[in-house]
Coordinates of N, CA and C in Angstrom, one line a residue:
M78 N -8.5 160.5 65.0 CA -7.8 160.0 66.2 C -6.3 160.3 66.0
I79 N -5.7 160.8 67.1 CA -4.3 161.2 67.1 C -3.5 160.0 67.5
A80 N -2.5 159.6 66.7 CA -1.7 158.4 67.0 C -0.8 158.7 68.2
V81 N -0.7 157.8 69.1 CA 0.2 158.0 70.3 C 1.6 157.4 70.0
S82 N 2.6 158.2 70.2 CA 4.0 157.7 69.9 C 4.3 156.4 70.7
I83 N 4.9 155.4 70.1 CA 5.3 154.2 70.8 C 6.7 154.4 71.4
P84 N 6.8 154.1 72.7 CA 8.1 154.3 73.3 C 9.3 153.6 72.6
L85 N 10.4 154.2 72.7 CA 11.6 153.6 72.0 C 11.9 152.2 72.4
P86 N 11.9 151.9 73.7 CA 12.2 150.5 74.1 C 11.3 149.5 73.4
R87 N 10.1 149.7 73.2 CA 9.2 148.8 72.5 C 9.6 148.7 71.1
R88 N 9.9 149.8 70.5 CA 10.3 149.8 69.1 C 11.6 149.0 68.9
L89 N 12.5 149.2 69.8 CA 13.8 148.4 69.7 C 13.6 146.9 69.9
L90 N 12.7 146.6 70.8 CA 12.4 145.2 70.9 C 11.8 144.6 69.6
A91 N 10.9 145.4 69.0 CA 10.4 144.9 67.7 C 11.4 144.8 66.7
E92 N 12.4 145.7 66.6 CA 13.5 145.6 65.6 C 14.4 144.4 65.9
F93 N 14.7 144.2 67.2 CA 15.5 143.1 67.6 C 14.9 141.8 67.2
L94 N 13.6 141.6 67.6 CA 12.9 140.3 67.3 C 12.7 140.1 65.8
G95 N 12.3 141.2 65.1 CA 12.0 141.1 63.7 C 13.3 140.7 62.9
T96 N 14.4 141.4 63.2 CA 15.7 141.0 62.5 C 16.1 139.6 62.9
A97 N 16.0 139.3 64.2 CA 16.4 137.9 64.6 C 15.6 136.9 63.9
L98 N 14.3 137.0 63.8 CA 13.5 136.0 63.1 C 13.7 136.0 61.6
L99 N 14.0 137.2 61.0 CA 14.3 137.3 59.6 C 15.6 136.4 59.3
V100 N 16.6 136.6 60.1 CA 17.9 135.9 59.9 C 17.6 134.4 60.2
A101 N 16.8 134.1 61.2 CA 16.5 132.7 61.5 C 15.8 132.0 60.3
V102 N 14.9 132.8 59.6 CA 14.2 132.3 58.4 C 15.2 132.0 57.3
V103 N 16.1 133.0 57.1 CA 17.1 132.9 56.0 C 18.0 131.7 56.2
V104 N 18.6 131.7 57.4 CA 19.6 130.6 57.7 C 18.9 129.3 57.9
G105 N 17.8 129.2 58.6 CA 17.1 128.0 58.9 C 16.6 127.3 57.6
S106 N 16.0 128.1 56.7 CA 15.5 127.6 55.4 C 16.7 127.1 54.6
G107 N 17.8 127.8 54.7 CA 19.0 127.4 53.9 C 19.5 126.0 54.4
I108 N 19.5 125.8 55.7 CA 20.0 124.5 56.3 C 19.0 123.4 55.8
A109 N 17.7 123.7 55.9 CA 16.7 122.8 55.5 C 16.8 122.4 54.0
A110 N 17.1 123.4 53.2 CA 17.2 123.2 51.8 C 18.4 122.3 51.5
E111 N 19.5 122.5 52.2 CA 20.7 121.7 52.0 C 20.4 120.2 52.3
T112 N 19.6 120.1 53.4 CA 19.3 118.7 53.9 C 18.3 118.0 53.0
L113 N 17.3 118.7 52.5 CA 16.2 118.1 51.7 C 16.6 118.0 50.3
S114 N 17.5 118.8 49.7 CA 17.8 118.8 48.3 C 19.3 118.8 48.1
P115 N 20.0 117.8 48.6 CA 21.5 117.7 48.5 C 21.9 117.6 47.1
G116 N 22.9 118.4 46.7 CA 23.5 118.3 45.4 C 22.7 119.2 44.3
D117 N 21.6 119.8 44.7 CA 20.9 120.6 43.7 C 20.8 122.0 44.2
V118 N 21.8 122.8 43.8 CA 21.9 124.2 44.4 C 20.8 125.1 43.9
G119 N 20.3 124.8 42.7 CA 19.2 125.6 42.2 C 17.9 125.4 43.0
L120 N 17.6 124.2 43.3 CA 16.5 123.9 44.1 C 16.7 124.4 45.6
Q121 N 17.9 124.3 46.1 CA 18.1 124.9 47.4 C 17.9 126.4 47.4
L122 N 18.3 127.1 46.4 CA 18.1 128.5 46.4 C 16.6 128.8 46.2
L123 N 15.9 128.0 45.5 CA 14.4 128.3 45.3 C 13.7 128.1 46.7
E124 N 14.1 127.0 47.4 CA 13.5 126.8 48.7 C 13.9 127.9 49.7
N125 N 15.1 128.3 49.7 CA 15.6 129.4 50.6 C 14.9 130.7 50.3
S126 N 14.8 131.1 49.0 CA 14.2 132.3 48.6 C 12.7 132.4 48.9
T127 N 12.0 131.2 48.6 CA 10.6 131.2 48.9 C 10.3 131.4 50.4
A128 N 11.0 130.7 51.2 CA 10.8 130.9 52.7 C 11.1 132.3 53.1
T129 N 12.1 132.9 52.5 CA 12.4 134.3 52.8 C 11.3 135.3 52.4
V130 N 10.7 135.1 51.2 CA 9.6 135.9 50.8 C 8.5 135.9 51.8
F131 N 8.0 134.7 52.1 CA 6.9 134.6 53.0 C 7.3 135.0 54.4
G132 N 8.5 134.7 54.9 CA 8.9 135.1 56.2 C 9.0 136.6 56.4
L133 N 9.6 137.3 55.4 CA 9.7 138.7 55.5 C 8.4 139.4 55.5
T134 N 7.5 138.9 54.6 CA 6.2 139.5 54.5 C 5.5 139.4 55.9
V135 N 5.5 138.3 56.5 CA 4.8 138.0 57.8 C 5.5 138.9 58.9
L136 N 6.8 139.0 58.9 CA 7.5 139.8 59.9 C 7.2 141.3 59.8
I137 N 7.1 141.8 58.5 CA 6.7 143.2 58.4 C 5.3 143.5 58.9
L138 N 4.4 142.6 58.6 CA 3.0 142.7 59.1 C 2.9 142.6 60.6
W139 N 3.8 141.8 61.2 CA 3.8 141.5 62.6 C 4.3 142.7 63.4
F140 N 5.5 143.2 63.0 CA 6.2 144.2 63.8 C 6.1 145.6 63.2
G141 N 5.7 145.7 62.0 CA 5.6 147.0 61.4 C 4.8 148.1 62.2
P142 N 3.6 147.7 62.7 CA 2.8 148.7 63.5 C 3.5 149.2 64.7
V143 N 4.6 148.5 65.2 CA 5.3 149.0 66.4 C 6.5 149.8 66.0
S144 N 7.4 149.3 65.1 CA 8.6 150.0 64.9 C 8.8 150.5 63.4
G145 N 7.8 150.1 62.6 CA 8.0 150.4 61.1 C 8.6 149.2 60.4
A146 N 9.1 148.2 61.1 CA 9.7 147.0 60.5 C 10.9 147.4 59.6
H147 N 11.8 148.1 60.1 CA 13.0 148.4 59.2 C 13.9 147.2 59.1
F148 N 14.2 146.6 60.2 CA 15.1 145.3 60.2 C 16.4 145.5 59.5
N149 N 16.8 146.7 59.2 CA 17.9 147.0 58.3 C 18.5 148.4 58.6
P150 N 19.8 148.5 59.0 CA 20.3 149.8 59.3 C 20.3 150.7 58.1
V151 N 20.4 150.2 56.9 CA 20.4 151.0 55.7 C 19.0 151.8 55.6
V152 N 17.9 151.1 55.9 CA 16.6 151.7 55.8 C 16.5 152.7 56.9
S153 N 17.0 152.4 58.1 CA 16.9 153.4 59.2 C 17.7 154.7 58.9
V154 N 18.9 154.5 58.3 CA 19.7 155.7 58.0 C 19.0 156.5 56.9
A155 N 18.4 155.9 55.9 CA 17.7 156.6 54.8 C 16.5 157.3 55.4
D156 N 15.8 156.7 56.4 CA 14.7 157.3 57.0 C 15.1 158.6 57.7
W157 N 16.2 158.5 58.4 CA 16.7 159.8 59.1 C 17.1 160.8 58.1
F158 N 17.9 160.4 57.1 CA 18.5 161.4 56.2 C 17.4 162.1 55.4
L159 N 16.4 161.4 54.8 CA 15.4 162.0 54.0 C 14.4 162.8 54.8
G160 N 14.2 162.3 56.1 CA 13.2 163.0 56.9 C 13.7 164.2 57.7
R161 N 15.0 164.3 57.8 CA 15.6 165.2 58.8 C 15.2 166.7 58.6
R162 N 15.1 167.1 57.4 CA 14.7 168.5 57.1 C 13.2 168.8 57.3
R163 N 12.4 167.8 57.3 CA 11.0 167.9 57.4 C 10.5 167.6 58.9
G164 N 11.5 167.3 59.8 CA 11.1 167.0 61.1 C 10.4 165.6 61.2
A165 N 10.7 164.7 60.2 CA 10.0 163.4 60.2 C 11.0 162.3 60.3
G166 N 10.5 161.1 60.5 CA 11.4 160.0 60.5 C 12.2 159.9 61.9
L167 N 13.2 159.0 61.9 CA 14.0 158.8 63.1 C 14.9 159.9 63.3
S168 N 15.3 160.1 64.6 CA 16.4 161.0 64.9 C 17.7 160.2 64.8
L169 N 18.8 160.9 64.8 CA 20.1 160.3 64.6 C 20.3 159.3 65.8
Q170 N 19.9 159.7 67.0 CA 20.1 158.9 68.1 C 19.3 157.6 68.0
E171 N 18.1 157.7 67.5 CA 17.2 156.6 67.3 C 17.8 155.6 66.2
V172 N 18.4 156.2 65.2 CA 19.1 155.4 64.2 C 20.1 154.5 64.8
G173 N 21.0 155.1 65.7 CA 22.0 154.3 66.3 C 21.4 153.2 67.2
A174 N 20.3 153.5 67.9 CA 19.7 152.5 68.7 C 19.1 151.4 67.9
Y175 N 18.4 151.8 66.8 CA 17.8 150.8 65.9 C 18.9 149.9 65.3
A176 N 20.1 150.5 64.9 CA 21.1 149.7 64.3 C 21.7 148.7 65.3
V177 N 21.9 149.1 66.5 CA 22.4 148.1 67.5 C 21.4 147.0 67.7
A178 N 20.1 147.3 67.8 CA 19.1 146.3 68.0 C 19.1 145.3 66.8
Q179 N 19.2 145.9 65.6 CA 19.1 145.1 64.4 C 20.3 144.2 64.3
V180 N 21.5 144.7 64.5 CA 22.7 143.8 64.4 C 22.7 142.7 65.5
A181 N 22.3 143.1 66.7 CA 22.2 142.1 67.8 C 21.2 141.0 67.4
G182 N 20.1 141.5 66.8 CA 19.0 140.5 66.4 C 19.5 139.6 65.3
G183 N 20.3 140.2 64.3 CA 20.8 139.4 63.3 C 21.7 138.2 63.8
I184 N 22.6 138.6 64.7 CA 23.5 137.5 65.3 C 22.7 136.5 66.1
A185 N 21.7 137.0 66.9 CA 20.9 136.1 67.6 C 20.1 135.1 66.7
G186 N 19.6 135.6 65.6 CA 18.8 134.8 64.7 C 19.7 133.7 64.1
A187 N 20.9 134.0 63.7 CA 21.8 133.0 63.2 C 22.1 131.9 64.2
V188 N 22.4 132.3 65.5 CA 22.6 131.4 66.5 C 21.4 130.5 66.8
L189 N 20.2 131.1 66.8 CA 19.0 130.4 67.0 C 18.8 129.3 65.9
A190 N 19.0 129.7 64.7 CA 18.9 128.7 63.6 C 19.8 127.5 63.7
N191 N 21.1 127.9 64.1 CA 22.0 126.8 64.4 C 21.6 125.8 65.5
V192 N 21.0 126.4 66.5 CA 20.5 125.6 67.6 C 19.3 124.7 67.2
M193 N 18.4 125.3 66.4 CA 17.2 124.5 66.0 C 17.6 123.4 65.1
F194 N 18.6 123.6 64.3 CA 19.0 122.5 63.3 C 20.2 121.7 63.8
E195 N 20.6 121.9 65.1 CA 21.7 121.2 65.7 C 22.9 121.3 64.9
V196 N 23.2 122.5 64.5 CA 24.5 122.8 63.7 C 25.5 123.4 64.7
D197 N 26.7 123.0 64.6 CA 27.7 123.5 65.5 C 27.9 125.0 65.3
Q198 N 27.9 125.7 66.4 CA 28.1 127.2 66.4 C 29.5 127.5 65.9
G199 N 29.6 128.4 65.0 CA 30.9 128.8 64.5 C 30.8 129.8 63.4
L200 N 31.9 130.4 62.9 CA 31.9 131.4 61.9 C 31.8 130.7 60.5
S201 N 31.3 131.4 59.5 CA 31.1 130.8 58.2 C 32.5 130.8 57.5
A202 N 32.7 129.8 56.7 CA 33.9 129.8 55.8 C 33.6 130.1 54.4
K203 N 32.4 130.6 54.1 CA 32.0 130.8 52.7 C 32.4 132.2 52.2
D204 N 33.5 132.2 51.4 CA 34.0 133.4 50.8 C 33.1 133.8 49.7
R205 N 32.5 135.0 49.7 CA 31.5 135.4 48.7 C 32.0 136.7 47.9
V206 N 33.2 137.2 48.2 CA 33.6 138.4 47.5 C 34.1 138.2 46.1
T207 N 33.3 138.7 45.1 CA 33.8 138.8 43.7 C 33.3 140.2 43.2
D208 N 33.9 140.6 42.1 CA 33.4 141.9 41.6 C 31.9 141.9 41.3
G209 N 31.5 140.8 40.8 CA 30.0 140.7 40.4 C 29.1 140.8 41.7
H210 N 29.6 140.1 42.7 CA 28.8 140.1 44.0 C 28.7 141.5 44.6
L211 N 29.8 142.2 44.5 CA 29.8 143.6 45.1 C 28.9 144.5 44.3
V212 N 29.0 144.4 43.0 CA 28.1 145.3 42.2 C 26.6 144.9 42.5
A213 N 26.4 143.6 42.7 CA 25.0 143.1 42.9 C 24.5 143.7 44.2
E214 N 25.4 143.8 45.3 CA 24.9 144.4 46.5 C 24.6 145.8 46.4
V215 N 25.3 146.6 45.6 CA 24.9 148.0 45.3 C 23.5 148.0 44.7
V216 N 23.3 147.2 43.7 CA 22.0 147.2 42.9 C 20.9 146.8 43.9
A217 N 21.1 145.7 44.6 CA 20.0 145.2 45.5 C 19.6 146.2 46.5
T218 N 20.6 146.9 47.2 CA 20.4 147.8 48.2 C 19.7 149.1 47.7
A219 N 20.2 149.6 46.6 CA 19.7 150.8 46.0 C 18.2 150.6 45.7
G220 N 17.9 149.5 45.0 CA 16.5 149.2 44.7 C 15.6 149.1 45.9
L221 N 16.1 148.4 46.9 CA 15.3 148.3 48.1 C 14.9 149.6 48.7
V222 N 15.9 150.5 48.9 CA 15.7 151.8 49.5 C 14.7 152.6 48.6
A223 N 15.0 152.7 47.3 CA 14.1 153.4 46.4 C 12.7 152.9 46.4
L224 N 12.5 151.6 46.4 CA 11.2 151.0 46.4 C 10.4 151.4 47.7
I225 N 11.1 151.2 48.8 CA 10.4 151.5 50.1 C 9.9 153.0 50.1
F226 N 10.7 153.9 49.7 CA 10.3 155.3 49.8 C 9.3 155.7 48.7
A227 N 9.4 155.0 47.6 CA 8.3 155.2 46.5 C 7.0 154.8 47.0
L228 N 6.9 153.7 47.7 CA 5.7 153.2 48.3 C 5.1 154.2 49.3
V229 N 6.0 154.6 50.2 CA 5.6 155.5 51.3 C 5.1 156.9 50.7
R230 N 5.9 157.4 49.8 CA 5.6 158.7 49.3 C 4.3 158.7 48.5
T231 N 3.9 157.6 47.9 CA 2.7 157.6 47.1 C 1.5 157.0 47.9
G232 N 1.7 156.9 49.2 CA 0.6 156.5 50.1 C 0.3 155.0 50.0
R233 N 1.2 154.2 49.6 CA 1.0 152.8 49.4 C 1.8 152.0 50.4
G234 N 2.1 152.6 51.6 CA 2.9 151.9 52.6 C 2.3 150.6 53.1
A235 N 1.0 150.5 53.0 CA 0.3 149.3 53.5 C 0.6 148.1 52.6
L236 N 1.1 148.4 51.4 CA 1.5 147.3 50.5 C 3.0 146.9 50.7
A237 N 3.7 147.5 51.6 CA 5.1 147.3 51.8 C 5.4 145.8 52.1
A238 N 4.6 145.2 52.9 CA 4.9 143.8 53.3 C 5.1 142.9 52.1
P239 N 4.0 142.7 51.3 CA 4.2 141.8 50.1 C 5.1 142.3 49.1
T240 N 5.2 143.7 48.9 CA 6.0 144.2 47.9 C 7.5 144.1 48.2
V241 N 7.9 144.4 49.4 CA 9.3 144.3 49.8 C 9.7 142.8 49.8
G242 N 8.8 141.9 50.3 CA 9.0 140.5 50.3 C 9.2 140.0 48.8
A243 N 8.4 140.5 47.9 CA 8.5 140.1 46.5 C 9.8 140.6 45.9
Y244 N 10.2 141.8 46.3 CA 11.5 142.4 45.7 C 12.7 141.5 46.2
I245 N 12.7 141.2 47.5 CA 13.9 140.5 48.0 C 13.9 139.1 47.4
G246 N 12.7 138.5 47.2 CA 12.6 137.1 46.6 C 13.1 137.2 45.2
A247 N 12.7 138.2 44.4 CA 13.2 138.3 43.0 C 14.7 138.6 43.0
A248 N 15.2 139.4 44.0 CA 16.6 139.8 44.0 C 17.5 138.6 44.3
Y249 N 17.0 137.6 45.0 CA 17.7 136.4 45.2 C 18.2 135.8 43.9
W250 N 17.4 136.0 42.9 CA 17.7 135.4 41.6 C 18.3 136.4 40.6
F251 N 18.0 137.6 40.6 CA 18.5 138.5 39.6 C 19.8 139.2 40.0
T252 N 20.3 138.9 41.2 CA 21.6 139.4 41.6 C 22.5 138.2 41.9
S253 N 23.8 138.3 41.6 CA 24.7 137.2 41.8 C 25.0 137.0 43.2
S254 N 24.8 138.0 44.1 CA 25.1 137.9 45.5 C 23.9 137.3 46.3
T255 N 22.8 137.0 45.7 CA 21.5 136.6 46.3 C 21.0 137.7 47.2
S256 N 21.4 138.9 47.0 CA 20.7 140.1 47.6 C 20.7 140.0 49.2
F257 N 21.9 140.2 49.8 CA 21.9 140.5 51.2 C 21.2 141.8 51.5
A258 N 21.7 142.9 50.9 CA 21.1 144.2 51.0 C 20.8 144.7 52.4
N259 N 21.6 144.3 53.4 CA 21.3 144.6 54.8 C 22.5 144.3 55.7
P260 N 23.1 145.3 56.2 CA 24.3 145.1 57.1 C 24.0 144.2 58.3
A261 N 22.9 144.3 58.9 CA 22.6 143.5 60.1 C 22.4 142.1 59.7
V262 N 21.8 141.8 58.6 CA 21.7 140.4 58.1 C 23.0 139.9 57.7
T263 N 23.8 140.7 57.1 CA 25.1 140.3 56.6 C 26.0 139.9 57.8
I264 N 26.0 140.7 58.9 CA 26.8 140.4 60.1 C 26.2 139.1 60.7
G265 N 24.9 139.0 60.8 CA 24.3 137.8 61.4 C 24.7 136.6 60.7
R266 N 24.8 136.6 59.4 CA 25.1 135.4 58.6 C 26.5 135.0 58.7
V267 N 27.4 135.8 59.2 CA 28.8 135.4 59.5 C 28.8 134.3 60.6
F268 N 27.8 134.3 61.4 CA 27.8 133.3 62.6 C 27.1 132.0 62.3
T269 N 27.1 131.6 61.0 CA 26.6 130.2 60.7 C 27.4 129.7 59.5
D270 N 28.0 128.5 59.7 CA 28.8 127.9 58.6 C 27.9 127.0 57.8
T271 N 26.9 127.6 57.2 CA 25.9 126.8 56.5 C 25.6 127.4 55.1
F272 N 24.6 127.0 54.4 CA 24.2 127.4 53.1 C 24.2 129.0 53.0
A273 N 23.6 129.6 54.0 CA 23.4 131.1 53.9 C 24.5 131.9 54.5
G274 N 25.6 131.2 55.0 CA 26.6 131.9 55.7 C 27.5 132.8 54.7
I275 N 28.2 133.7 55.4 CA 29.2 134.5 54.7 C 30.5 134.6 55.6
A276 N 31.6 134.5 55.0 CA 32.9 134.5 55.7 C 33.1 135.8 56.3
P277 N 33.7 135.9 57.5 CA 34.0 137.2 58.2 C 34.8 138.1 57.2
G278 N 35.7 137.5 56.4 CA 36.5 138.4 55.5 C 35.7 139.0 54.4
S279 N 34.6 138.4 54.1 CA 33.7 138.9 53.0 C 32.7 139.9 53.4
A280 N 32.3 139.9 54.7 CA 31.3 140.8 55.2 C 31.6 142.2 55.1
P281 N 32.8 142.7 55.4 CA 33.1 144.2 55.3 C 32.9 144.7 53.9
A282 N 33.3 144.0 52.9 CA 33.1 144.5 51.6 C 31.6 144.5 51.2
F283 N 30.9 143.5 51.6 CA 29.4 143.5 51.4 C 28.8 144.7 52.1
V284 N 29.1 145.0 53.3 CA 28.5 146.1 54.0 C 28.9 147.4 53.3
A285 N 30.2 147.6 52.9 CA 30.6 148.8 52.2 C 29.8 149.0 50.9
M286 N 29.5 148.0 50.2 CA 28.7 148.1 49.0 C 27.3 148.4 49.3
Q287 N 26.8 147.9 50.4 CA 25.4 148.2 50.8 C 25.3 149.7 51.2
V288 N 26.4 150.3 51.7 CA 26.4 151.7 52.0 C 26.4 152.5 50.7
V289 N 27.1 152.1 49.7 CA 27.1 152.7 48.4 C 25.7 152.6 47.8
G290 N 25.1 151.4 48.0 CA 23.7 151.3 47.5 C 22.7 152.2 48.2
L291 N 22.9 152.4 49.5 CA 22.1 153.3 50.3 C 22.2 154.7 49.7
L292 N 23.4 155.2 49.4 CA 23.6 156.5 48.8 C 22.9 156.6 47.4
L293 N 23.1 155.6 46.6 CA 22.4 155.6 45.3 C 20.9 155.5 45.4
G294 N 20.4 154.7 46.4 CA 19.0 154.6 46.6 C 18.4 156.0 47.1
I295 N 19.1 156.7 47.9 CA 18.6 158.0 48.3 C 18.6 159.0 47.2
A296 N 19.7 158.9 46.3 CA 19.7 159.8 45.2 C 18.6 159.5 44.2
L297 N 18.3 158.3 44.0 CA 17.1 157.9 43.1 C 15.8 158.4 43.7
T298 N 15.7 158.2 45.0 CA 14.4 158.7 45.6 C 14.2 160.2 45.5
L299 N 15.3 160.9 45.7 CA 15.2 162.4 45.6 C 14.9 162.8 44.2
A300 N 15.5 162.1 43.2 CA 15.3 162.4 41.8 C 13.8 162.2 41.4
L301 N 13.3 161.1 41.9 CA 11.9 160.7 41.5 C 10.9 161.4 42.4
Y302 N 11.1 161.5 43.7 CA 10.2 162.1 44.7 C 10.9 163.0 45.6
P303 N 11.2 164.3 45.2 CA 11.9 165.2 46.0 C 11.4 165.5 47.4
D304 N 10.1 165.3 47.6 CA 9.5 165.5 48.9 C 9.2 164.3 49.6
A305 N 9.9 163.2 49.3 CA 9.7 161.9 50.0 C 9.9 162.0 51.5
G306 N 10.8 162.8 51.9 CA 11.1 162.9 53.3 C 10.0 163.3 54.2
A307 N 9.0 164.0 53.6 CA 7.8 164.4 54.4 C 7.0 163.2 54.9
R308 N 7.2 162.0 54.3 CA 6.4 160.8 54.8 C 7.4 159.8 55.5
A309 N 8.5 160.3 55.9 CA 9.5 159.4 56.5 C 8.9 158.7 57.8
D310 N 8.0 159.3 58.5 CA 7.4 158.6 59.6 C 6.7 157.3 59.3
D311 N 6.4 157.1 58.0 CA 5.6 155.9 57.6 C 6.5 154.8 57.1
V312 N 7.8 154.9 57.3 CA 8.7 153.8 56.8 C 8.9 152.7 57.8
V313 N 8.9 151.5 57.4 CA 8.6 150.9 56.1 C 7.0 150.9 56.0
V314 N 6.3 150.7 57.1 CA 4.9 150.8 57.0 C 4.4 151.8 58.0
P315 N 3.2 152.4 57.9 CA 2.7 153.4 58.8 C 2.7 152.9 60.2
H316 N 3.2 153.7 61.1 CA 3.2 153.3 62.6 C 3.2 154.6 63.4
P317 N 2.7 154.6 64.6 CA 2.7 155.8 65.5 C 4.1 156.1 65.9
H318 N 4.5 157.4 65.5 CA 5.9 157.8 65.9 C 5.9 159.3 66.1

């Protein structure tokens, strides 16, 4: 059977909704954790990370067959860059459209979480920039990109949902930044002054380090799987494109 390409508007809707719900999961579970476990930051992080693992896994399974479930401009850029010489993956114009949908979704998800938990709308005051946090964002983002393309190149894209969810859940704990690893999610989390928020002044540095992580992740992918770009159409999970 020949797969029929899914129109771009449907894919953009999937990316918007998926990113919005991902940020709603991250922010909403953070608010719930603060309420349910006041004074215990470790338990709050455990609750927040557990909800994110399950939520991200579900969202990849839900929207992946439509758009690939990137939910992350870094992943979309890597998809274009690695696939461009093989005629695979997103076009540069599609990358731009995906990024706009993802960032808009990230902001909408934070606003939605604020509404659901009756939190005042406003920008975060949580300054997160330290040298360790910035290094952590490079590590988390590079690992995410390299993991996704390793799965795709070896024909295991169907395992992306639980594997990517598990990686992000683990990175909550092994990185000091709690693994944002996503410019759209970072920008979205600026719009909530809660447990998961990030101050507007911290976000640009986080995004810059995520771009560095993107470049490192691409370099690792090419070193391990030089022909990974041939399977770029299957990122993050196989979908008609």
